[in-house]
mmCIF file of C-alpha atoms and ligand atoms in Angstrom:
data_model
loop_
_atom_site.group_PDB
_atom_site.id
_atom_site.type_symbol
_atom_site.label_atom_id
_atom_site.label_comp_id
_atom_site.label_asym_id
_atom_site.label_seq_id
_atom_site.Cartn_x
_atom_site.Cartn_y
_atom_site.Cartn_z
ATOM 1 C CA MET A 1 -0.054 -20.886 5.944
ATOM 2 C CA THR A 2 3.331 -19.268 6.378
ATOM 3 C CA TYR A 3 3.534 -15.908 4.638
ATOM 4 C CA ASP A 4 6.831 -15.237 2.878
ATOM 5 C CA LEU A 5 8.439 -11.799 2.897
ATOM 6 C CA PRO A 6 8.672 -10.965 -0.816
ATOM 7 C CA ALA A 7 11.936 -9.541 -2.152
ATOM 8 C CA LEU A 8 11.683 -5.960 -3.369
ATOM 9 C CA PRO A 9 10.786 -6.052 -7.088
ATOM 10 C CA TYR A 10 13.716 -3.625 -7.789
ATOM 11 C CA GLY A 11 17.066 -2.747 -6.270
ATOM 12 C CA TYR A 12 17.323 -0.883 -2.989
ATOM 13 C CA ASP A 13 18.758 2.131 -4.825
ATOM 14 C CA ALA A 14 16.298 1.968 -7.743
ATOM 15 C CA LEU A 15 13.798 4.528 -6.427
ATOM 16 C CA ALA A 16 16.355 7.219 -5.565
ATOM 17 C CA PRO A 17 16.354 10.158 -5.346
ATOM 18 C CA TYR A 18 12.653 10.009 -4.416
ATOM 19 C CA ILE A 19 12.937 7.132 -1.926
ATOM 20 C CA SER A 20 16.459 6.405 -0.722
ATOM 21 C CA LYS A 21 18.310 3.116 -0.375
ATOM 22 C CA GLN A 22 18.387 3.713 3.390
ATOM 23 C CA THR A 23 14.613 4.124 3.574
ATOM 24 C CA LEU A 24 14.008 0.931 1.573
ATOM 25 C CA GLU A 25 16.492 -1.021 3.686
ATOM 26 C CA PHE A 26 14.750 -0.021 6.910
ATOM 27 C CA HIS A 27 11.231 -0.133 5.489
ATOM 28 C CA HIS A 28 11.505 -3.544 3.804
ATOM 29 C CA ASP A 29 14.173 -5.349 5.834
ATOM 30 C CA LYS A 30 13.089 -4.114 9.289
ATOM 31 C CA HIS A 31 9.474 -2.875 9.281
ATOM 32 C CA HIS A 32 7.923 -5.205 6.690
ATOM 33 C CA ALA A 33 10.030 -8.143 7.820
ATOM 34 C CA ALA A 34 8.852 -7.637 11.417
ATOM 35 C CA TYR A 35 5.168 -7.585 10.409
ATOM 36 C CA VAL A 36 5.672 -10.835 8.479
ATOM 37 C CA ALA A 37 7.576 -12.519 11.321
ATOM 38 C CA ASN A 38 4.993 -11.427 13.904
ATOM 39 C CA TYR A 39 2.162 -12.648 11.671
ATOM 40 C CA ASN A 40 3.744 -16.061 11.125
ATOM 41 C CA LYS A 41 4.403 -16.464 14.849
ATOM 42 C CA ALA A 42 0.849 -15.463 15.782
ATOM 43 C CA ILE A 43 -1.044 -17.340 13.059
ATOM 44 C CA ALA A 44 0.586 -20.658 13.993
ATOM 45 C CA GLU A 45 -1.247 -20.543 17.333
ATOM 46 C CA THR A 46 -4.717 -19.991 15.841
ATOM 47 C CA PRO A 47 -7.284 -22.157 14.011
ATOM 48 C CA HIS A 48 -6.451 -20.083 10.882
ATOM 49 C CA ALA A 49 -2.926 -21.503 10.452
ATOM 50 C CA ASP A 50 -3.738 -23.250 7.149
ATOM 51 C CA ARG A 51 -5.495 -20.312 5.493
ATOM 52 C CA ALA A 52 -4.255 -17.713 3.019
ATOM 53 C CA ILE A 53 -3.448 -14.347 4.557
ATOM 54 C CA GLU A 54 -6.178 -12.544 2.570
ATOM 55 C CA ASP A 55 -8.805 -14.913 4.002
ATOM 56 C CA VAL A 56 -7.459 -14.444 7.515
ATOM 57 C CA ILE A 57 -7.657 -10.653 7.153
ATOM 58 C CA VAL A 58 -11.303 -10.773 6.061
ATOM 59 C CA GLU A 59 -12.190 -13.342 8.732
ATOM 60 C CA ILE A 60 -10.747 -11.511 11.736
ATOM 61 C CA ALA A 61 -11.260 -7.874 10.685
ATOM 62 C CA LYS A 62 -14.327 -7.432 12.888
ATOM 63 C CA ASP A 63 -13.017 -9.390 15.880
ATOM 64 C CA PRO A 64 -11.622 -6.959 18.503
ATOM 65 C CA SER A 65 -9.898 -9.808 20.337
ATOM 66 C CA ALA A 66 -7.815 -10.497 17.203
ATOM 67 C CA ALA A 67 -6.583 -6.907 16.716
ATOM 68 C CA GLY A 68 -2.928 -7.802 17.171
ATOM 69 C CA LEU A 69 -3.081 -10.573 14.591
ATOM 70 C CA PHE A 70 -5.083 -8.350 12.227
ATOM 71 C CA ASN A 71 -2.567 -5.506 12.450
ATOM 72 C CA ASN A 72 0.370 -7.742 11.555
ATOM 73 C CA ALA A 73 -1.556 -9.608 8.833
ATOM 74 C CA ALA A 74 -2.807 -6.418 7.196
ATOM 75 C CA GLN A 75 0.569 -4.690 7.414
ATOM 76 C CA ALA A 76 2.301 -7.756 5.933
ATOM 77 C CA TRP A 77 -0.161 -7.749 3.026
ATOM 78 C CA ASN A 78 -0.290 -3.956 2.542
ATOM 79 C CA HIS A 79 3.494 -3.668 2.223
ATOM 80 C CA SER A 80 3.769 -6.520 -0.291
ATOM 81 C CA PHE A 81 1.173 -4.630 -2.355
ATOM 82 C CA TYR A 82 2.861 -1.235 -1.854
ATOM 83 C CA TRP A 83 6.272 -2.378 -3.200
ATOM 84 C CA GLN A 84 4.597 -3.368 -6.439
ATOM 85 C CA CYS A 85 2.845 0.011 -6.689
ATOM 86 C CA LEU A 86 6.234 1.696 -7.110
ATOM 87 C CA THR A 87 8.679 1.393 -10.005
ATOM 88 C CA PRO A 88 11.718 3.254 -11.305
ATOM 89 C CA GLY A 89 10.558 5.511 -14.126
ATOM 90 C CA GLY A 90 6.968 5.399 -12.896
ATOM 91 C CA GLY A 91 4.386 8.140 -12.623
ATOM 92 C CA GLY A 92 2.678 9.577 -15.666
ATOM 93 C CA GLU A 93 -0.765 8.299 -16.564
ATOM 94 C CA PRO A 94 -2.334 4.901 -17.211
ATOM 95 C CA SER A 95 -3.633 3.885 -20.621
ATOM 96 C CA GLY A 96 -6.295 1.439 -21.748
ATOM 97 C CA PRO A 97 -9.346 0.338 -19.753
ATOM 98 C CA LEU A 98 -8.088 1.716 -16.417
ATOM 99 C CA ALA A 99 -7.552 5.160 -17.957
ATOM 100 C CA ASP A 100 -11.071 5.055 -19.393
ATOM 101 C CA LYS A 101 -12.537 4.008 -16.038
ATOM 102 C CA ILE A 102 -10.688 6.774 -14.155
ATOM 103 C CA ALA A 103 -12.022 9.318 -16.642
ATOM 104 C CA ALA A 104 -15.549 7.923 -16.253
ATOM 105 C CA ASP A 105 -15.545 7.785 -12.430
ATOM 106 C CA PHE A 106 -13.472 10.893 -11.587
ATOM 107 C CA GLY A 107 -14.136 13.109 -14.610
ATOM 108 C CA CYS A 108 -10.470 13.313 -15.575
ATOM 109 C CA PHE A 109 -7.051 12.018 -14.510
ATOM 110 C CA ASP A 110 -6.038 15.293 -12.849
ATOM 111 C CA GLU A 111 -9.152 15.180 -10.646
ATOM 112 C CA PHE A 112 -8.233 11.639 -9.564
ATOM 113 C CA LYS A 113 -4.624 12.667 -8.924
ATOM 114 C CA GLY A 114 -5.742 15.592 -6.781
ATOM 115 C CA GLN A 115 -8.034 13.373 -4.713
ATOM 116 C CA LEU A 116 -5.262 10.798 -4.177
ATOM 117 C CA LYS A 117 -2.746 13.423 -3.075
ATOM 118 C CA THR A 118 -5.308 14.999 -0.724
ATOM 119 C CA ALA A 119 -6.252 11.655 0.828
ATOM 120 C CA ALA A 120 -2.585 10.787 1.383
ATOM 121 C CA ALA A 121 -1.758 14.201 2.846
ATOM 122 C CA THR A 122 -4.791 14.363 5.151
ATOM 123 C CA GLN A 123 -4.689 10.849 6.614
ATOM 124 C CA PHE A 124 -4.273 11.779 10.291
ATOM 125 C CA GLY A 125 -1.318 9.908 11.746
ATOM 126 C CA SER A 126 -0.226 6.594 10.267
ATOM 127 C CA GLY A 127 -2.036 4.899 7.415
ATOM 128 C CA TRP A 128 -2.497 4.443 3.714
ATOM 129 C CA ALA A 129 -4.097 6.174 0.714
ATOM 130 C CA TRP A 130 -5.709 3.942 -1.915
ATOM 131 C CA LEU A 131 -7.314 3.697 -5.317
ATOM 132 C CA VAL A 132 -9.891 0.925 -4.945
ATOM 133 C CA LEU A 133 -12.656 -0.664 -6.956
ATOM 134 C CA ASP A 134 -15.760 -0.628 -4.762
ATOM 135 C CA GLY A 135 -18.948 -2.145 -6.135
ATOM 136 C CA GLY A 136 -17.930 -1.407 -9.712
ATOM 137 C CA THR A 137 -16.788 2.169 -9.053
ATOM 138 C CA LEU A 138 -13.237 3.451 -8.674
ATOM 139 C CA LYS A 139 -12.797 5.451 -5.463
ATOM 140 C CA VAL A 140 -9.987 7.140 -3.557
ATOM 141 C CA THR A 141 -9.943 6.108 0.098
ATOM 142 C CA LYS A 142 -7.640 6.301 3.096
ATOM 143 C CA THR A 143 -7.210 3.843 5.962
ATOM 144 C CA GLY A 144 -5.694 4.341 9.407
ATOM 145 C CA ASN A 145 -2.785 2.349 10.820
ATOM 146 C CA ALA A 146 -2.906 -1.228 9.427
ATOM 147 C CA ASP A 147 -6.430 -1.128 8.031
ATOM 148 C CA THR A 148 -6.799 -2.381 4.470
ATOM 149 C CA PRO A 149 -9.517 -2.231 1.783
ATOM 150 C CA ILE A 150 -9.638 -6.017 1.497
ATOM 151 C CA ALA A 151 -11.172 -6.043 5.005
ATOM 152 C CA HIS A 152 -14.016 -3.904 3.632
ATOM 153 C CA GLY A 153 -14.888 -5.791 0.457
ATOM 154 C CA GLN A 154 -12.992 -3.374 -1.777
ATOM 155 C CA THR A 155 -10.384 -4.349 -4.375
ATOM 156 C CA PRO A 156 -7.097 -2.417 -4.048
ATOM 157 C CA ILE A 157 -5.768 -1.027 -7.331
ATOM 158 C CA LEU A 158 -2.940 1.185 -6.002
ATOM 159 C CA THR A 159 -1.654 2.449 -2.633
ATOM 160 C CA ILE A 160 0.719 4.928 -1.014
ATOM 161 C CA ASP A 161 2.131 4.199 2.452
ATOM 162 C CA VAL A 162 1.947 7.379 4.544
ATOM 163 C CA TRP A 163 3.364 5.992 7.788
ATOM 164 C CA GLU A 164 6.273 8.221 8.827
ATOM 165 C CA HIS A 165 8.703 5.293 8.372
ATOM 166 C CA ALA A 166 7.922 5.447 4.630
ATOM 167 C CA TYR A 167 9.359 8.946 4.199
ATOM 168 C CA TYR A 168 10.874 10.457 7.341
ATOM 169 C CA LEU A 169 14.536 9.675 6.549
ATOM 170 C CA ASP A 170 14.167 11.379 3.159
ATOM 171 C CA TYR A 171 11.553 14.089 3.730
ATOM 172 C CA GLN A 172 11.271 14.511 7.535
ATOM 173 C CA ASN A 173 7.914 16.254 8.145
ATOM 174 C CA ARG A 174 7.300 17.097 4.468
ATOM 175 C CA ARG A 175 4.764 14.345 3.748
ATOM 176 C CA PRO A 176 3.197 16.251 0.801
ATOM 177 C CA ASP A 177 6.616 16.369 -0.943
ATOM 178 C CA TYR A 178 6.956 12.565 -0.590
ATOM 179 C CA ILE A 179 3.432 12.104 -1.928
ATOM 180 C CA GLY A 180 4.072 14.398 -4.866
ATOM 181 C CA ASP A 181 7.293 12.586 -5.786
ATOM 182 C CA VAL A 182 5.621 9.169 -5.529
ATOM 183 C CA VAL A 183 2.633 10.198 -7.652
ATOM 184 C CA GLU A 184 4.653 12.030 -10.298
ATOM 185 C CA ASN A 185 7.705 9.747 -10.523
ATOM 186 C CA LEU A 186 7.131 6.292 -9.023
ATOM 187 C CA LEU A 187 3.543 5.021 -9.347
ATOM 188 C CA ASN A 188 3.461 1.756 -11.297
ATOM 189 C CA TRP A 189 0.490 2.144 -13.646
ATOM 190 C CA ASN A 190 1.182 -1.209 -15.314
ATOM 191 C CA PHE A 191 0.633 -2.937 -11.948
ATOM 192 C CA ALA A 192 -2.514 -0.881 -11.368
ATOM 193 C CA ALA A 193 -3.832 -1.766 -14.836
ATOM 194 C CA ASP A 194 -3.237 -5.468 -14.139
ATOM 195 C CA ASN A 195 -5.133 -5.188 -10.828
ATOM 196 C CA TYR A 196 -8.046 -3.475 -12.535
ATOM 197 C CA ALA A 197 -8.120 -6.051 -15.365
ATOM 198 C CA ALA A 198 -8.128 -8.895 -12.836
ATOM 199 C CA ALA A 199 -10.888 -7.240 -10.804
ATOM 200 C CA ILE A 200 -13.281 -6.934 -13.755
ATOM 201 C CA ALA A 201 -12.418 -10.274 -15.379
HETATM 202 MN MN1 LIG B 301 5.244 1.025 5.866
#
């Protein structure tokens, strides 16, 4: 079915000074919008036209002949998820069951935070860093280009986009500075907690 480009869940200037209005205008209105438009154009010509985007992603992930459709589907989905992972006044630490699970699976929150920052900084080229639930265990992972945990049977809890278009206008080559600002000031732990609660329900 047609996938709608979601509106940003905050104003274009709401994440400044860490992510600028200009970055969000290009990133959401140009990059994300193009992935969604390309997906909708491509999916209409396939037998998958009536299916939800998550099902399409899982179905075609291992089909090399569908790489173009997969890339646009996964990027459309990943960005919709990413916007919700950010919030003005974010950062800090989670509380409740997710905090307990992070402590159990990583040892402590600072260990988790270090692993997330390292994964985001060391993803070679374009891609994403993730906190996922994988077989009952929280893990930090990274994916290249459009790849997404939902294609690998993992449940995304949180992500950081590390494509250059996510930070280059604001940070140029200083990807670790972007990552640090996102982790310390923007991560939406309420959204992450809701994802974890839904995953274990
Ligand atoms: Mn992006």
